[in-house]
Amino acid sequence: MKAAEELRYLILAIQREGNRLLAAELRPLGVTPSQAEVLRVLRDHGPLTLSALGGLLVCETGNSPSRLVDRLVAQGLVQRDTDPSDRRYLALSLTAEGRKLSQRIVAAENVLHKAIDDLVADQPVDQTIETLRVLAGAFPAGEALARRRAAEQDT
């Protein structure tokens, strides 16, 4: 097996297992991993326009996660308001219920993050992350993650 092929399949295997574990943690909360990501991004970076939200999501390619947002609005977790800086746009933010749920999502994510930390204890994680950033940076989802990382460093 070529190194590139093995790397691709290792990333796929880890992504699938991580998503399965996260979905199991989120199931009692009534949200999918993609919905949870929207709530977390709005919690950490909101309020945001729909296109700004789309630019920070890894779960959706492109800049219009309207179906995801529509479901979360219907569930009473996200609200749409006129953007105070430009009335032509809508600003998305969490409702009180969405803020409460986002705290529970953080706890669910922390369960997965602890399991990962335990699995990679005593491994060269920083080097691995740098390698994966180079690879992911060539794709829109990786660029979205880089934008989130940069926004967090700015605050």
Tab-separated table of N, CA and C in Angstrom:
chain	number	residue	atom	x	y	z
A	1	MET	N	0.848	-1.182	0.000
A	1	MET	CA	0.000	0.000	0.000
A	1	MET	C	0.889	1.240	0.000
A	2	LYS	N	0.576	2.193	-0.858
A	2	LYS	CA	1.316	3.446	-0.914
A	2	LYS	C	1.015	4.279	0.332
A	3	ALA	N	1.978	5.130	0.704
A	3	ALA	CA	1.810	5.980	1.896
A	3	ALA	C	0.589	6.877	1.771
A	4	ALA	N	0.376	7.487	0.598
A	4	ALA	CA	-0.775	8.379	0.410
A	4	ALA	C	-2.086	7.617	0.564
A	5	GLU	N	-2.127	6.403	0.039
A	5	GLU	CA	-3.344	5.589	0.145
A	5	GLU	C	-3.616	5.216	1.602
A	6	GLU	N	-2.583	4.795	2.306
A	6	GLU	CA	-2.767	4.434	3.705
A	6	GLU	C	-3.190	5.643	4.531
A	7	LEU	N	-2.564	6.785	4.279
A	7	LEU	CA	-2.945	8.003	4.997
A	7	LEU	C	-4.407	8.336	4.758
A	8	ARG	N	-4.836	8.244	3.502
A	8	ARG	CA	-6.238	8.529	3.162
A	8	ARG	C	-7.182	7.610	3.925
A	9	TYR	N	-6.875	6.311	3.952
A	9	TYR	CA	-7.755	5.366	4.632
A	9	TYR	C	-7.680	5.482	6.151
A	10	LEU	N	-6.514	5.829	6.669
A	10	LEU	CA	-6.423	6.052	8.119
A	10	LEU	C	-7.274	7.249	8.536
A	11	ILE	N	-7.199	8.334	7.757
A	11	ILE	CA	-8.021	9.514	8.055
A	11	ILE	C	-9.498	9.163	7.969
A	12	LEU	N	-9.878	8.423	6.936
A	12	LEU	CA	-11.275	8.011	6.780
A	12	LEU	C	-11.733	7.149	7.951
A	13	ALA	N	-10.911	6.195	8.358
A	13	ALA	CA	-11.273	5.315	9.470
A	13	ALA	C	-11.452	6.103	10.762
A	14	ILE	N	-10.536	7.008	11.032
A	14	ILE	CA	-10.626	7.819	12.252
A	14	ILE	C	-11.839	8.730	12.197
A	15	GLN	N	-12.089	9.336	11.037
A	15	GLN	CA	-13.243	10.229	10.893
A	15	GLN	C	-14.536	9.461	11.120
A	16	ARG	N	-14.653	8.303	10.517
A	16	ARG	CA	-15.897	7.521	10.668
A	16	ARG	C	-16.121	7.092	12.110
A	17	GLU	N	-15.084	6.608	12.750
A	17	GLU	CA	-15.234	6.172	14.144
A	17	GLU	C	-15.504	7.360	15.063
A	18	GLY	N	-14.805	8.462	14.830
A	18	GLY	CA	-15.042	9.656	15.640
A	18	GLY	C	-16.455	10.166	15.470
A	19	ASN	N	-16.947	10.184	14.240
A	19	ASN	CA	-18.315	10.636	13.982
A	19	ASN	C	-19.335	9.697	14.621
A	20	ARG	N	-19.063	8.384	14.558
A	20	ARG	CA	-19.964	7.404	15.175
A	20	ARG	C	-20.017	7.610	16.687
A	21	LEU	N	-18.857	7.787	17.307
A	21	LEU	CA	-18.817	8.000	18.753
A	21	LEU	C	-19.500	9.309	19.144
A	22	LEU	N	-19.248	10.370	18.373
A	22	LEU	CA	-19.879	11.658	18.668
A	22	LEU	C	-21.389	11.567	18.484
A	23	ALA	N	-21.829	10.913	17.419
A	23	ALA	CA	-23.277	10.770	17.178
A	23	ALA	C	-23.939	10.044	18.348
A	24	ALA	N	-23.274	9.053	18.894
A	24	ALA	CA	-23.835	8.327	20.035
A	24	ALA	C	-23.950	9.237	21.257
A	25	GLU	N	-22.962	10.102	21.464
A	25	GLU	CA	-23.018	11.044	22.589
A	25	GLU	C	-24.103	12.106	22.384
A	26	LEU	N	-24.325	12.490	21.125
A	26	LEU	CA	-25.295	13.548	20.819
A	26	LEU	C	-26.732	13.042	20.712
A	27	ARG	N	-26.904	11.752	20.446
A	27	ARG	CA	-28.248	11.202	20.232
A	27	ARG	C	-29.222	11.570	21.354
A	28	PRO	N	-28.835	11.437	22.633
A	28	PRO	CA	-29.771	11.825	23.696
A	28	PRO	C	-30.141	13.312	23.688
A	29	LEU	N	-29.317	14.124	23.039
A	29	LEU	CA	-29.585	15.563	22.966
A	29	LEU	C	-30.491	15.910	21.793
A	30	GLY	N	-30.711	14.947	20.886
A	30	GLY	CA	-31.610	15.168	19.759
A	30	GLY	C	-31.011	15.948	18.606
A	31	VAL	N	-29.684	15.951	18.494
A	31	VAL	CA	-29.028	16.638	17.385
A	31	VAL	C	-28.016	15.722	16.715
A	32	THR	N	-27.757	15.997	15.454
A	32	THR	CA	-26.747	15.272	14.695
A	32	THR	C	-25.397	15.970	14.873
A	33	PRO	N	-24.301	15.312	14.500
A	33	PRO	CA	-23.004	15.997	14.565
A	33	PRO	C	-22.964	17.283	13.730
A	34	SER	N	-23.602	17.296	12.576
A	34	SER	CA	-23.620	18.517	11.755
A	34	SER	C	-24.393	19.630	12.442
A	35	GLN	N	-25.540	19.315	13.013
A	35	GLN	CA	-26.320	20.319	13.739
A	35	GLN	C	-25.536	20.820	14.950
A	36	ALA	N	-24.854	19.910	15.628
A	36	ALA	CA	-24.052	20.294	16.788
A	36	ALA	C	-22.936	21.251	16.374
A	37	GLU	N	-22.337	21.006	15.204
A	37	GLU	CA	-21.279	21.900	14.743
A	37	GLU	C	-21.823	23.305	14.498
A	38	VAL	N	-22.992	23.411	13.898
A	38	VAL	CA	-23.612	24.726	13.670
A	38	VAL	C	-23.827	25.436	15.006
A	39	LEU	N	-24.363	24.726	15.972
A	39	LEU	CA	-24.623	25.329	17.280
A	39	LEU	C	-23.330	25.762	17.955
A	40	ARG	N	-22.283	24.935	17.854
A	40	ARG	CA	-20.994	25.297	18.446
A	40	ARG	C	-20.382	26.515	17.756
A	41	VAL	N	-20.453	26.573	16.435
A	41	VAL	CA	-19.875	27.718	15.718
A	41	VAL	C	-20.630	28.990	16.081
A	42	LEU	N	-21.952	28.918	16.144
A	42	LEU	CA	-22.724	30.103	16.543
A	42	LEU	C	-22.420	30.482	17.991
A	43	ARG	N	-22.240	29.500	18.843
A	43	ARG	CA	-21.899	29.763	20.243
A	43	ARG	C	-20.553	30.464	20.337
A	44	ASP	N	-19.573	29.981	19.563
A	44	ASP	CA	-18.212	30.482	19.674
A	44	ASP	C	-17.942	31.732	18.835
A	45	HIS	N	-18.707	31.923	17.729
A	45	HIS	CA	-18.386	33.000	16.791
A	45	HIS	C	-19.575	33.891	16.427
A	46	GLY	N	-20.777	33.555	16.901
A	46	GLY	CA	-21.962	34.269	16.485
A	46	GLY	C	-22.130	35.604	17.156
A	47	PRO	N	-23.102	36.386	16.709
A	47	PRO	CA	-24.006	36.107	15.590
A	47	PRO	C	-23.275	36.194	14.246
A	48	LEU	N	-23.790	35.435	13.277
A	48	LEU	CA	-23.178	35.345	11.955
A	48	LEU	C	-24.248	35.387	10.874
A	49	THR	N	-23.856	35.891	9.709
A	49	THR	CA	-24.732	35.751	8.551
A	49	THR	C	-24.666	34.298	8.091
A	50	LEU	N	-25.602	33.905	7.245
A	50	LEU	CA	-25.618	32.535	6.735
A	50	LEU	C	-24.324	32.215	5.987
A	51	SER	N	-23.851	33.130	5.158
A	51	SER	CA	-22.621	32.849	4.406
A	51	SER	C	-21.396	32.823	5.326
A	52	ALA	N	-21.354	33.686	6.340
A	52	ALA	CA	-20.236	33.659	7.288
A	52	ALA	C	-20.237	32.345	8.070
A	53	LEU	N	-21.416	31.890	8.461
A	53	LEU	CA	-21.526	30.596	9.136
A	53	LEU	C	-21.016	29.492	8.218
A	54	GLY	N	-21.467	29.500	6.971
A	54	GLY	CA	-21.028	28.488	6.013
A	54	GLY	C	-19.524	28.470	5.828
A	55	GLY	N	-18.893	29.626	5.919
A	55	GLY	CA	-17.454	29.716	5.767
A	55	GLY	C	-16.666	29.151	6.922
A	56	LEU	N	-17.355	28.867	8.044
A	56	LEU	CA	-16.681	28.312	9.224
A	56	LEU	C	-17.022	26.851	9.485
A	57	LEU	N	-17.892	26.280	8.670
A	57	LEU	CA	-18.328	24.897	8.905
A	57	LEU	C	-17.455	23.893	8.160
A	58	VAL	N	-17.116	22.823	8.845
A	58	VAL	CA	-16.394	21.714	8.235
A	58	VAL	C	-17.391	20.704	7.669
A	59	CYS	N	-18.558	20.597	8.287
A	59	CYS	CA	-19.542	19.579	7.901
A	59	CYS	C	-20.234	19.874	6.578
A	60	GLU	N	-20.190	21.111	6.117
A	60	GLU	CA	-20.855	21.520	4.880
A	60	GLU	C	-19.838	22.173	3.970
A	61	THR	N	-19.838	21.783	2.707
A	61	THR	CA	-18.996	22.501	1.758
A	61	THR	C	-19.843	23.592	1.121
A	62	GLY	N	-19.226	24.690	0.783
A	62	GLY	CA	-19.978	25.819	0.257
A	62	GLY	C	-20.351	26.765	1.373
A	63	ASN	N	-20.994	27.841	1.016
A	63	ASN	CA	-21.281	28.878	2.004
A	63	ASN	C	-22.749	29.012	2.361
A	64	SER	N	-23.573	28.019	2.084
A	64	SER	CA	-24.987	28.171	2.382
A	64	SER	C	-25.567	26.938	3.077
A	65	PRO	N	-25.389	26.877	4.380
A	65	PRO	CA	-25.936	25.747	5.143
A	65	PRO	C	-27.408	25.967	5.505
A	66	SER	N	-28.204	26.436	4.539
A	66	SER	CA	-29.569	26.867	4.848
A	66	SER	C	-30.454	25.731	5.366
A	67	ARG	N	-30.322	24.531	4.841
A	67	ARG	CA	-31.162	23.427	5.337
A	67	ARG	C	-30.872	23.107	6.799
A	68	LEU	N	-29.597	23.073	7.138
A	68	LEU	CA	-29.220	22.827	8.533
A	68	LEU	C	-29.798	23.907	9.435
A	69	VAL	N	-29.635	25.153	9.031
A	69	VAL	CA	-30.119	26.278	9.830
A	69	VAL	C	-31.639	26.246	9.927
A	70	ASP	N	-32.326	25.953	8.814
A	70	ASP	CA	-33.794	25.889	8.831
A	70	ASP	C	-34.283	24.890	9.875
A	71	ARG	N	-33.644	23.734	9.950
A	71	ARG	CA	-34.049	22.728	10.945
A	71	ARG	C	-33.835	23.225	12.371
A	72	LEU	N	-32.705	23.898	12.588
A	72	LEU	CA	-32.405	24.400	13.928
A	72	LEU	C	-33.320	25.556	14.319
A	73	VAL	N	-33.721	26.366	13.355
A	73	VAL	CA	-34.700	27.425	13.610
A	73	VAL	C	-36.040	26.785	13.977
A	74	ALA	N	-36.452	25.776	13.215
A	74	ALA	CA	-37.722	25.088	13.478
A	74	ALA	C	-37.732	24.431	14.855
A	75	GLN	N	-36.567	24.009	15.330
A	75	GLN	CA	-36.461	23.390	16.656
A	75	GLN	C	-36.359	24.423	17.776
A	76	GLY	N	-36.310	25.705	17.405
A	76	GLY	CA	-36.226	26.753	18.414
A	76	GLY	C	-34.837	26.928	19.006
A	77	LEU	N	-33.806	26.490	18.291
A	77	LEU	CA	-32.434	26.570	18.801
A	77	LEU	C	-31.643	27.740	18.219
A	78	VAL	N	-32.047	28.185	17.040
A	78	VAL	CA	-31.382	29.296	16.346
A	78	VAL	C	-32.446	30.312	15.960
A	79	GLN	N	-32.080	31.587	16.026
A	79	GLN	CA	-33.003	32.638	15.600
A	79	GLN	C	-32.352	33.472	14.508
A	80	ARG	N	-33.207	34.005	13.659
A	80	ARG	CA	-32.766	34.900	12.587
A	80	ARG	C	-33.229	36.314	12.945
A	81	ASP	N	-32.285	37.243	12.963
A	81	ASP	CA	-32.593	38.648	13.234
A	81	ASP	C	-31.944	39.496	12.151
A	82	THR	N	-32.449	40.702	11.972
A	82	THR	CA	-31.827	41.632	11.037
A	82	THR	C	-30.433	41.971	11.554
A	83	ASP	N	-29.450	41.897	10.665
A	83	ASP	CA	-28.069	42.204	11.036
A	83	ASP	C	-27.979	43.695	11.338
A	84	PRO	N	-27.585	44.072	12.563
A	84	PRO	CA	-27.535	45.486	12.917
A	84	PRO	C	-26.520	46.288	12.092
A	85	SER	N	-25.478	45.627	11.574
A	85	SER	CA	-24.484	46.365	10.789
A	85	SER	C	-24.889	46.513	9.325
A	86	ASP	N	-25.813	45.674	8.856
A	86	ASP	CA	-26.300	45.784	7.475
A	86	ASP	C	-27.681	45.156	7.405
A	87	ARG	N	-28.697	45.981	7.353
A	87	ARG	CA	-30.082	45.513	7.439
A	87	ARG	C	-30.507	44.634	6.261
A	88	ARG	N	-29.675	44.533	5.229
A	88	ARG	CA	-29.997	43.658	4.094
A	88	ARG	C	-29.758	42.189	4.431
A	89	TYR	N	-29.042	41.937	5.518
A	89	TYR	CA	-28.676	40.577	5.884
A	89	TYR	C	-29.345	40.152	7.174
A	90	LEU	N	-29.445	38.836	7.339
A	90	LEU	CA	-29.941	38.270	8.585
A	90	LEU	C	-28.763	37.788	9.413
A	91	ALA	N	-28.860	38.014	10.697
A	91	ALA	CA	-27.845	37.525	11.628
A	91	ALA	C	-28.413	36.310	12.348
A	92	LEU	N	-27.647	35.234	12.367
A	92	LEU	CA	-28.053	34.012	13.052
A	92	LEU	C	-27.407	33.979	14.422
A	93	SER	N	-28.209	33.625	15.416
A	93	SER	CA	-27.679	33.504	16.770
A	93	SER	C	-28.446	32.404	17.495
A	94	LEU	N	-27.925	32.002	18.626
A	94	LEU	CA	-28.578	30.970	19.417
A	94	LEU	C	-29.701	31.569	20.252
A	95	THR	N	-30.767	30.822	20.384
A	95	THR	CA	-31.820	31.178	21.329
A	95	THR	C	-31.342	30.762	22.719
A	96	ALA	N	-32.102	31.098	23.737
A	96	ALA	CA	-31.756	30.664	25.096
A	96	ALA	C	-31.665	29.144	25.153
A	97	GLU	N	-32.607	28.471	24.498
A	97	GLU	CA	-32.581	27.004	24.468
A	97	GLU	C	-31.351	26.499	23.704
A	98	GLY	N	-30.992	27.177	22.626
A	98	GLY	CA	-29.806	26.815	21.858
A	98	GLY	C	-28.532	26.982	22.670
A	99	ARG	N	-28.464	28.035	23.483
A	99	ARG	CA	-27.287	28.241	24.350
A	99	ARG	C	-27.175	27.128	25.378
A	100	LYS	N	-28.303	26.739	25.966
A	100	LYS	CA	-28.278	25.641	26.943
A	100	LYS	C	-27.828	24.346	26.285
A	101	LEU	N	-28.376	24.072	25.107
A	101	LEU	CA	-28.018	22.847	24.409
A	101	LEU	C	-26.553	22.870	23.987
A	102	SER	N	-26.045	24.023	23.597
A	102	SER	CA	-24.641	24.100	23.174
A	102	SER	C	-23.703	23.750	24.324
A	103	GLN	N	-24.092	24.059	25.559
A	103	GLN	CA	-23.279	23.676	26.716
A	103	GLN	C	-23.259	22.150	26.869
A	104	ARG	N	-24.386	21.521	26.614
A	104	ARG	CA	-24.453	20.059	26.685
A	104	ARG	C	-23.672	19.430	25.531
A	105	ILE	N	-23.648	20.090	24.382
A	105	ILE	CA	-22.868	19.618	23.241
A	105	ILE	C	-21.379	19.656	23.582
A	106	VAL	N	-20.937	20.719	24.223
A	106	VAL	CA	-19.537	20.820	24.636
A	106	VAL	C	-19.179	19.634	25.536
A	107	ALA	N	-20.060	19.308	26.467
A	107	ALA	CA	-19.805	18.177	27.361
A	107	ALA	C	-19.719	16.864	26.564
A	108	ALA	N	-20.603	16.685	25.592
A	108	ALA	CA	-20.573	15.479	24.764
A	108	ALA	C	-19.283	15.416	23.951
A	109	GLU	N	-18.880	16.550	23.380
A	109	GLU	CA	-17.628	16.589	22.619
A	109	GLU	C	-16.433	16.288	23.513
A	110	ASN	N	-16.485	16.771	24.742
A	110	ASN	CA	-15.374	16.536	25.667
A	110	ASN	C	-15.183	15.054	25.973
A	111	VAL	N	-16.262	14.281	25.960
A	111	VAL	CA	-16.148	12.832	26.148
A	111	VAL	C	-15.304	12.239	25.021
A	112	LEU	N	-15.609	12.633	23.786
A	112	LEU	CA	-14.841	12.150	22.635
A	112	LEU	C	-13.405	12.662	22.689
A	113	HIS	N	-13.222	13.920	23.023
A	113	HIS	CA	-11.876	14.488	23.070
A	113	HIS	C	-11.013	13.801	24.125
A	114	LYS	N	-11.604	13.456	25.255
A	114	LYS	CA	-10.856	12.725	26.295
A	114	LYS	C	-10.445	11.355	25.788
A	115	ALA	N	-11.343	10.666	25.091
A	115	ALA	CA	-11.009	9.350	24.545
A	115	ALA	C	-9.846	9.469	23.551
A	116	ILE	N	-9.873	10.509	22.723
A	116	ILE	CA	-8.780	10.718	21.765
A	116	ILE	C	-7.489	11.032	22.511
A	117	ASP	N	-7.568	11.931	23.488
A	117	ASP	CA	-6.374	12.260	24.285
A	117	ASP	C	-5.768	11.005	24.907
A	118	ASP	N	-6.604	10.138	25.435
A	118	ASP	CA	-6.117	8.902	26.056
A	118	ASP	C	-5.439	7.995	25.028
A	119	LEU	N	-6.013	7.932	23.821
A	119	LEU	CA	-5.451	7.066	22.780
A	119	LEU	C	-4.101	7.566	22.260
A	120	VAL	N	-3.894	8.862	22.252
A	120	VAL	CA	-2.666	9.409	21.672
A	120	VAL	C	-1.667	9.900	22.712
A	121	ALA	N	-1.924	9.562	23.981
A	121	ALA	CA	-0.987	9.958	25.028
A	121	ALA	C	0.411	9.444	24.663
A	122	ASP	N	1.406	10.275	24.870
A	122	ASP	CA	2.811	9.942	24.587
A	122	ASP	C	3.122	9.779	23.101
A	123	GLN	N	2.280	10.324	22.236
A	123	GLN	CA	2.536	10.309	20.793
A	123	GLN	C	2.874	11.732	20.341
A	124	PRO	N	3.554	11.878	19.212
A	124	PRO	CA	3.927	13.214	18.712
A	124	PRO	C	2.736	13.917	18.049
A	125	VAL	N	1.773	14.316	18.842
A	125	VAL	CA	0.519	14.871	18.339
A	125	VAL	C	0.722	16.189	17.607
A	126	ASP	N	1.582	17.067	18.113
A	126	ASP	CA	1.779	18.367	17.467
A	126	ASP	C	2.293	18.203	16.041
A	127	GLN	N	3.222	17.275	15.825
A	127	GLN	CA	3.737	17.022	14.478
A	127	GLN	C	2.636	16.474	13.572
A	128	THR	N	1.832	15.581	14.115
A	128	THR	CA	0.742	14.991	13.339
A	128	THR	C	-0.263	16.066	12.942
A	129	ILE	N	-0.601	16.943	13.879
A	129	ILE	CA	-1.550	18.024	13.595
A	129	ILE	C	-1.000	18.936	12.499
A	130	GLU	N	0.272	19.268	12.560
A	130	GLU	CA	0.869	20.128	11.521
A	130	GLU	C	0.783	19.455	10.157
A	131	THR	N	1.069	18.174	10.093
A	131	THR	CA	0.979	17.433	8.830
A	131	THR	C	-0.452	17.446	8.308
A	132	LEU	N	-1.409	17.199	9.181
A	132	LEU	CA	-2.812	17.179	8.771
A	132	LEU	C	-3.298	18.569	8.360
A	133	ARG	N	-2.799	19.619	9.002
A	133	ARG	CA	-3.172	20.983	8.597
A	133	ARG	C	-2.713	21.274	7.172
A	134	VAL	N	-1.515	20.824	6.832
A	134	VAL	CA	-1.016	21.029	5.465
A	134	VAL	C	-1.926	20.322	4.475
A	135	LEU	N	-2.262	19.091	4.761
A	135	LEU	CA	-3.123	18.316	3.871
A	135	LEU	C	-4.526	18.924	3.803
A	136	ALA	N	-5.134	19.197	4.957
A	136	ALA	CA	-6.499	19.728	4.995
A	136	ALA	C	-6.590	21.123	4.387
A	137	GLY	N	-5.510	21.899	4.511
A	137	GLY	CA	-5.516	23.271	4.004
A	137	GLY	C	-5.707	23.384	2.507
A	138	ALA	N	-5.554	22.279	1.806
A	138	ALA	CA	-5.750	22.289	0.357
A	138	ALA	C	-7.215	22.139	-0.034
A	139	PHE	N	-8.095	22.010	0.959
A	139	PHE	CA	-9.505	21.742	0.694
A	139	PHE	C	-10.393	22.734	1.441
A	140	PRO	N	-11.619	22.975	0.933
A	140	PRO	CA	-12.509	23.949	1.584
A	140	PRO	C	-12.794	23.651	3.063
A	141	ALA	N	-12.987	22.403	3.431
A	141	ALA	CA	-13.267	22.085	4.838
A	141	ALA	C	-12.071	22.426	5.720
A	142	GLY	N	-10.881	22.184	5.224
A	142	GLY	CA	-9.680	22.543	5.972
A	142	GLY	C	-9.517	24.044	6.085
A	143	GLU	N	-9.885	24.764	5.020
A	143	GLU	CA	-9.839	26.223	5.066
A	143	GLU	C	-10.830	26.763	6.094
A	144	ALA	N	-12.005	26.148	6.188
A	144	ALA	CA	-13.003	26.563	7.183
A	144	ALA	C	-12.449	26.388	8.591
A	145	LEU	N	-11.807	25.263	8.824
A	145	LEU	CA	-11.224	25.013	10.141
A	145	LEU	C	-10.109	26.019	10.438
A	146	ALA	N	-9.308	26.353	9.441
A	146	ALA	CA	-8.249	27.347	9.628
A	146	ALA	C	-8.850	28.712	9.977
A	147	ARG	N	-9.969	29.082	9.344
A	147	ARG	CA	-10.637	30.354	9.667
A	147	ARG	C	-11.127	30.345	11.113
A	148	ARG	N	-11.687	29.227	11.564
A	148	ARG	CA	-12.144	29.135	12.959
A	148	ARG	C	-10.969	29.268	13.916
A	149	ARG	N	-9.889	28.584	13.605
A	149	ARG	CA	-8.691	28.642	14.458
A	149	ARG	C	-8.171	30.082	14.532
A	150	ALA	N	-8.129	30.760	13.378
A	150	ALA	CA	-7.647	32.153	13.334
A	150	ALA	C	-8.566	33.067	14.132
A	151	ALA	N	-9.875	32.873	14.022
A	151	ALA	CA	-10.827	33.703	14.772
A	151	ALA	C	-10.660	33.500	16.269
A	152	GLU	N	-10.388	32.287	16.675
A	152	GLU	CA	-10.189	32.011	18.112
A	152	GLU	C	-8.899	32.637	18.614
A	153	GLN	N	-7.880	32.700	17.765
A	153	GLN	CA	-6.617	33.317	18.162
A	153	GLN	C	-6.741	34.829	18.256
A	154	ASP	N	-7.674	35.411	17.481
A	154	ASP	CA	-7.893	36.857	17.502
A	154	ASP	C	-8.602	37.320	18.762
A	155	THR	N	-9.306	36.396	19.430
A	155	THR	CA	-10.056	36.801	20.632
A	155	THR	C	-9.298	36.562	21.892
